[in-house]
Amino acid sequence: MTTLKTASASLPVSADALYAFLSDLSKHRAFLEPAAMNFQGDADKHSYTVEVMGMKMPQELVVKTRTPGQLVSLVPGAKKMFDHELRFEIAAAGGGSTLRLVDEADLPMMMQMMGAEKLLQGQLDSALARIQELAGEGKLS
């Protein structure tokens, strides 16, 4: 099992507001696009396609756990490339909150050899940066 994680980011929104945004998977379009093509989602699951090394890879994630103000975790749905659990770890901090993304991934050896860890880490870091940007612009609703 490989554990990938971002640094903790400070956000100018309450933990409850951040949780409300992240717990509704239909809202993930805001930080996944444009890399996520053909995004479709509702409150409990979303699916999209990403292009990796010239190959179009379908992704589908569903909610595993919701802990108000603290955690949203997602696992692959029917379309999965490998087993993993993606966690959005939320904490209250002063007048705002902090967020860290953690992905516990069971990467197949072939994907490891192709540098999947670096690609996944880049996706996590990019998602966190985009969420920070949206929070700073007051667009987490």
Coordinates of N, CA and C in Angstrom, one line a residue:
M1 N 0.8 -1.2 0.0 CA 0.0 0.0 0.0 C 0.9 1.2 0.0
T2 N 0.6 2.2 -0.9 CA 1.3 3.4 -1.0 C 0.5 4.5 -0.4
T3 N 1.1 5.4 0.5 CA 0.4 6.5 1.0 C 0.9 7.8 0.4
L4 N 0.1 8.5 -0.2 CA 0.4 9.8 -0.8 C -0.4 10.9 0.0
K5 N 0.3 12.0 0.3 CA -0.4 13.1 1.0 C 0.1 14.4 0.6
T6 N -0.8 15.4 0.7 CA -0.4 16.8 0.5 C 0.0 17.4 1.8
A7 N 0.6 18.6 1.7 CA 0.8 19.4 3.0 C -0.6 19.8 3.4
S8 N -0.7 20.3 4.6 CA -2.0 20.9 5.1 C -2.0 22.3 4.6
A9 N -3.2 22.7 4.1 CA -3.4 24.0 3.6 C -4.4 24.7 4.5
S10 N -4.1 26.0 4.8 CA -5.0 26.8 5.5 C -6.0 27.5 4.6
L11 N -7.3 27.4 4.9 CA -8.3 28.0 4.1 C -9.1 29.0 4.9
P12 N -9.6 30.1 4.2 CA -10.4 31.1 4.9 C -11.9 30.8 5.0
V13 N -12.2 29.6 5.1 CA -13.6 29.2 5.3 C -13.7 28.2 6.5
S14 N -14.9 28.2 7.1 CA -15.0 27.3 8.3 C -14.9 25.8 7.9
A15 N -14.6 25.0 8.8 CA -14.6 23.5 8.6 C -15.9 23.0 8.1
D16 N -17.0 23.6 8.7 CA -18.3 23.1 8.2 C -18.6 23.5 6.8
A17 N -18.2 24.7 6.4 CA -18.4 25.1 5.0 C -17.6 24.3 4.0
L18 N -16.3 24.0 4.4 CA -15.5 23.2 3.6 C -16.0 21.8 3.5
Y19 N -16.5 21.2 4.6 CA -17.1 19.9 4.6 C -18.3 19.9 3.7
A20 N -19.2 20.9 3.8 CA -20.4 20.9 3.0 C -20.0 20.9 1.5
F21 N -19.0 21.6 1.1 CA -18.5 21.6 -0.3 C -18.0 20.2 -0.7
L22 N -17.1 19.7 0.1 CA -16.4 18.4 -0.3 C -17.3 17.2 -0.2
S23 N -18.3 17.2 0.7 CA -19.2 16.1 0.9 C -20.2 15.9 -0.2
D24 N -20.4 16.9 -1.0 CA -21.3 16.8 -2.2 C -20.4 16.6 -3.4
L25 N -20.3 15.3 -3.9 CA -19.4 15.0 -5.0 C -19.7 15.7 -6.3
S26 N -20.9 16.2 -6.5 CA -21.2 16.9 -7.7 C -20.4 18.2 -7.8
K27 N -20.0 18.8 -6.6 CA -19.3 20.0 -6.6 C -17.8 19.8 -6.9
H28 N -17.3 18.6 -6.9 CA -15.9 18.4 -7.2 C -15.5 18.8 -8.6
R29 N -16.5 18.9 -9.5 CA -16.2 19.4 -10.8 C -15.4 20.7 -10.8
A30 N -15.7 21.6 -9.8 CA -15.0 22.9 -9.7 C -13.5 22.8 -9.5
F31 N -13.0 21.7 -8.9 CA -11.5 21.6 -8.8 C -10.9 20.5 -9.6
L32 N -11.7 19.6 -10.2 CA -11.2 18.6 -11.0 C -11.1 19.0 -12.5
E33 N -11.9 19.8 -13.0 CA -11.8 20.2 -14.4 C -10.8 21.3 -14.5
P34 N -10.1 21.4 -15.7 CA -10.4 20.8 -16.9 C -9.7 19.4 -17.1
A35 N -8.9 18.9 -16.2 CA -8.2 17.6 -16.3 C -9.3 16.5 -16.4
A36 N -10.3 16.7 -15.6 CA -11.4 15.6 -15.6 C -12.4 15.9 -16.7
M37 N -12.3 15.0 -17.8 CA -13.2 15.2 -18.9 C -14.5 14.4 -18.7
N38 N -15.6 15.0 -19.3 CA -16.9 14.3 -19.3 C -17.3 14.0 -17.8
F39 N -17.1 15.0 -17.0 CA -17.5 14.9 -15.5 C -19.0 14.7 -15.4
Q40 N -19.4 13.7 -14.6 CA -20.8 13.5 -14.2 C -20.8 13.2 -12.7
G41 N -21.7 13.8 -12.0 CA -21.7 13.6 -10.6 C -23.0 13.9 -9.9
D42 N -23.2 13.3 -8.7 CA -24.3 13.7 -7.8 C -23.7 13.7 -6.4
A43 N -24.5 13.8 -5.4 CA -24.0 14.0 -4.1 C -23.1 12.8 -3.6
D44 N -23.4 11.6 -4.1 CA -22.7 10.4 -3.5 C -21.7 9.8 -4.4
K45 N -21.6 10.2 -5.7 CA -20.5 9.6 -6.6 C -20.3 10.6 -7.8
H46 N -19.1 10.4 -8.3 CA -18.8 11.1 -9.6 C -17.9 10.2 -10.5
S47 N -18.0 10.5 -11.8 CA -17.2 9.8 -12.7 C -16.7 10.8 -13.8
Y48 N -15.5 10.5 -14.3 CA -14.9 11.3 -15.3 C -13.8 10.5 -16.0
T49 N -13.2 11.1 -17.0 CA -12.1 10.5 -17.7 C -10.9 11.4 -17.6
V50 N -9.7 10.8 -17.3 CA -8.5 11.6 -17.4 C -7.6 11.0 -18.4
E51 N -6.7 11.8 -19.0 CA -5.8 11.4 -20.0 C -4.4 11.2 -19.3
V52 N -3.8 10.0 -19.3 CA -2.5 9.8 -18.7 C -1.7 9.1 -19.8
M53 N -0.6 9.8 -20.1 CA 0.4 9.3 -21.1 C -0.3 8.8 -22.4
G54 N -1.3 9.7 -22.8 CA -1.9 9.5 -24.1 C -3.1 8.5 -24.0
M55 N -3.3 7.9 -22.8 CA -4.4 6.9 -22.7 C -5.6 7.6 -21.9
K56 N -6.8 7.3 -22.3 CA -8.0 7.9 -21.6 C -8.4 6.8 -20.6
M57 N -8.4 7.3 -19.3 CA -8.6 6.3 -18.2 C -9.9 6.8 -17.5
P58 N -10.9 5.9 -17.4 CA -12.2 6.2 -16.7 C -11.9 6.1 -15.2
Q59 N -12.5 7.1 -14.5 CA -12.5 7.1 -13.0 C -13.9 7.2 -12.5
E60 N -14.1 6.5 -11.4 CA -15.4 6.6 -10.7 C -15.1 6.5 -9.2
L61 N -15.6 7.5 -8.5 CA -15.4 7.4 -7.0 C -16.8 7.6 -6.3
V62 N -16.9 6.9 -5.2 CA -18.1 6.9 -4.4 C -17.8 7.3 -3.0
V63 N -18.7 7.8 -2.2 CA -18.5 8.2 -0.8 C -18.4 6.9 0.0
K64 N -17.4 6.8 0.8 CA -17.3 5.7 1.8 C -17.6 6.2 3.2
T65 N -17.1 7.4 3.5 CA -17.3 7.9 4.9 C -17.6 9.4 4.8
R66 N -18.5 9.9 5.6 CA -18.7 11.3 5.8 C -18.7 11.6 7.3
T67 N -17.8 12.4 7.9 CA -17.8 12.8 9.2 C -17.9 14.3 9.2
P68 N -19.1 14.9 9.6 CA -19.3 16.3 9.5 C -18.2 17.1 10.1
G69 N -17.7 18.1 9.3 CA -16.7 19.0 9.7 C -15.3 18.4 9.8
Q70 N -15.1 17.1 9.5 CA -13.8 16.5 9.7 C -13.3 15.7 8.5
L71 N -14.1 14.9 7.9 CA -13.6 13.9 6.9 C -14.6 13.6 5.8
V72 N -14.1 13.5 4.6 CA -14.9 12.9 3.5 C -13.9 11.9 2.9
S73 N -14.3 10.6 2.8 CA -13.4 9.6 2.1 C -14.2 9.0 1.0
L74 N -13.4 8.7 -0.1 CA -13.9 8.2 -1.3 C -13.2 6.9 -1.7
V75 N -13.9 6.0 -2.3 CA -13.3 4.8 -2.8 C -13.8 4.6 -4.3
P76 N -13.1 3.7 -5.1 CA -13.5 3.5 -6.4 C -14.9 2.8 -6.5
G77 N -15.7 3.2 -7.5 CA -16.9 2.6 -7.8 C -16.7 1.4 -8.7
A78 N -17.6 1.2 -9.7 CA -17.6 0.1 -10.6 C -16.4 0.2 -11.5
K79 N -16.0 1.4 -12.0 CA -14.9 1.5 -12.9 C -13.6 1.9 -12.1
K80 N -12.8 0.9 -11.8 CA -11.6 1.2 -11.0 C -10.4 0.6 -11.7
M81 N -9.3 1.4 -11.5 CA -8.0 1.0 -12.1 C -7.2 0.2 -11.0
F82 N -7.4 0.6 -9.7 CA -6.8 0.0 -8.6 C -7.5 0.3 -7.3
D83 N -7.3 -0.4 -6.2 CA -8.0 -0.1 -5.0 C -7.3 1.0 -4.3
H84 N -8.1 2.0 -3.8 CA -7.5 3.1 -3.0 C -8.6 3.8 -2.3
E85 N -8.2 4.5 -1.3 CA -9.1 5.4 -0.5 C -8.5 6.8 -0.5
L86 N -9.3 7.7 -1.0 CA -8.9 9.1 -1.0 C -9.7 9.8 0.2
R87 N -8.9 10.5 1.0 CA -9.5 11.2 2.2 C -9.2 12.7 2.1
F88 N -10.3 13.4 2.4 CA -10.2 14.9 2.5 C -10.2 15.1 4.0
E89 N -9.1 15.4 4.7 CA -9.0 15.6 6.1 C -9.2 17.0 6.5
I90 N -10.2 17.4 7.2 CA -10.6 18.8 7.5 C -10.4 19.0 9.0
A91 N -9.9 20.2 9.3 CA -9.8 20.6 10.8 C -10.1 22.1 10.9
A92 N -10.8 22.4 12.0 CA -11.1 23.8 12.3 C -9.8 24.4 12.7
A93 N -9.6 25.7 12.3 CA -8.3 26.4 12.7 C -8.6 27.9 12.8
G94 N -8.7 28.4 14.0 CA -9.0 29.8 14.2 C -10.4 30.1 13.5
G95 N -10.4 31.1 12.6 CA -11.6 31.5 11.9 C -11.8 30.8 10.6
G96 N -10.9 29.9 10.3 CA -10.9 29.1 9.1 C -10.8 27.6 9.3
S97 N -10.1 27.0 8.4 CA -9.9 25.5 8.5 C -8.6 25.1 7.8
T98 N -8.2 23.9 8.0 CA -7.1 23.3 7.2 C -7.7 22.1 6.5
L99 N -7.0 21.8 5.4 CA -7.3 20.6 4.6 C -6.1 19.9 4.1
R100 N -6.1 18.6 4.2 CA -5.1 17.8 3.7 C -5.7 16.6 2.9
L101 N -5.2 16.3 1.8 CA -5.6 15.2 1.0 C -4.7 14.0 1.2
V102 N -5.2 12.8 1.4 CA -4.4 11.6 1.6 C -5.0 10.5 0.7
D103 N -4.2 9.8 0.0 CA -4.6 8.7 -0.8 C -3.8 7.5 -0.4
E104 N -4.5 6.5 0.1 CA -3.9 5.1 0.4 C -4.2 4.3 -0.8
A105 N -3.2 4.0 -1.6 CA -3.4 3.3 -2.9 C -2.6 2.0 -3.0
D106 N -3.3 1.0 -3.5 CA -2.7 -0.3 -3.8 C -2.3 -0.3 -5.2
L107 N -1.2 0.3 -5.6 CA -0.8 0.5 -7.0 C -0.2 -0.8 -7.5
P108 N -0.7 -1.3 -8.7 CA -0.1 -2.4 -9.3 C 1.3 -2.1 -9.7
M109 N 2.1 -3.2 -9.7 CA 3.6 -3.0 -10.0 C 3.8 -2.3 -11.3
M110 N 3.1 -2.6 -12.3 CA 3.3 -2.0 -13.6 C 3.0 -0.5 -13.5
M111 N 2.0 -0.1 -12.8 CA 1.8 1.4 -12.6 C 2.9 2.0 -11.8
Q112 N 3.4 1.3 -10.8 CA 4.5 1.9 -10.0 C 5.7 2.1 -10.9
M113 N 6.0 1.1 -11.8 CA 7.1 1.3 -12.7 C 7.0 2.4 -13.7
M114 N 5.7 2.7 -14.0 CA 5.4 3.8 -15.0 C 5.4 5.2 -14.3
G115 N 5.7 5.2 -13.0 CA 5.7 6.5 -12.3 C 4.4 7.0 -11.8
A116 N 3.4 6.1 -11.6 CA 2.1 6.5 -11.1 C 2.1 7.3 -9.8
E117 N 3.0 7.0 -8.9 CA 3.1 7.8 -7.7 C 3.2 9.2 -7.9
K118 N 4.2 9.6 -8.8 CA 4.4 11.0 -9.1 C 3.2 11.7 -9.8
L119 N 2.5 10.9 -10.6 CA 1.3 11.4 -11.3 C 0.2 11.7 -10.3
L120 N 0.0 10.7 -9.4 CA -1.1 10.8 -8.4 C -0.8 11.9 -7.4
Q121 N 0.5 12.1 -7.0 CA 0.9 13.1 -6.1 C 0.6 14.5 -6.7
G122 N 0.9 14.6 -8.0 CA 0.7 15.8 -8.8 C -0.8 16.1 -8.8
Q123 N -1.7 15.1 -9.0 CA -3.1 15.3 -9.0 C -3.6 15.8 -7.6
L124 N -3.1 15.2 -6.6 CA -3.5 15.6 -5.2 C -3.1 17.1 -5.0
D125 N -1.8 17.4 -5.3 CA -1.3 18.8 -5.1 C -2.1 19.8 -5.9
S126 N -2.4 19.4 -7.1 CA -3.2 20.3 -8.0 C -4.6 20.5 -7.5
A127 N -5.3 19.4 -7.0 CA -6.6 19.5 -6.4 C -6.6 20.5 -5.2
L128 N -5.6 20.3 -4.3 CA -5.5 21.1 -3.1 C -5.3 22.6 -3.5
A129 N -4.4 22.8 -4.4 CA -4.2 24.2 -4.9 C -5.5 24.8 -5.4
R130 N -6.2 24.1 -6.2 CA -7.4 24.6 -6.8 C -8.5 24.9 -5.7
I131 N -8.6 24.0 -4.7 CA -9.6 24.2 -3.6 C -9.2 25.4 -2.9
Q132 N -7.9 25.6 -2.6 CA -7.4 26.9 -1.9 C -7.8 28.1 -2.7
E133 N -7.6 28.0 -4.0 CA -8.0 29.1 -4.9 C -9.5 29.4 -4.8
L134 N -10.3 28.4 -4.9 CA -11.7 28.6 -4.9 C -12.2 29.2 -3.5
A135 N -11.5 28.7 -2.4 CA -11.9 29.2 -1.1 C -11.5 30.7 -1.0
G136 N -10.4 31.0 -1.5 CA -9.9 32.4 -1.5 C -10.8 33.4 -2.3
E137 N -11.4 32.8 -3.3 CA -12.3 33.6 -4.2 C -13.8 33.5 -3.7
G138 N -14.0 32.8 -2.5 CA -15.4 32.7 -2.0 C -16.3 31.9 -2.8
K139 N -15.7 30.9 -3.5 CA -16.5 30.0 -4.5 C -16.8 28.6 -4.0
L140 N -16.7 28.4 -2.7 CA -17.0 27.0 -2.2 C -18.4 27.0 -1.7
S141 N -19.3 26.9 -2.7 CA -20.7 26.8 -2.3 C -21.4 25.9 -3.3

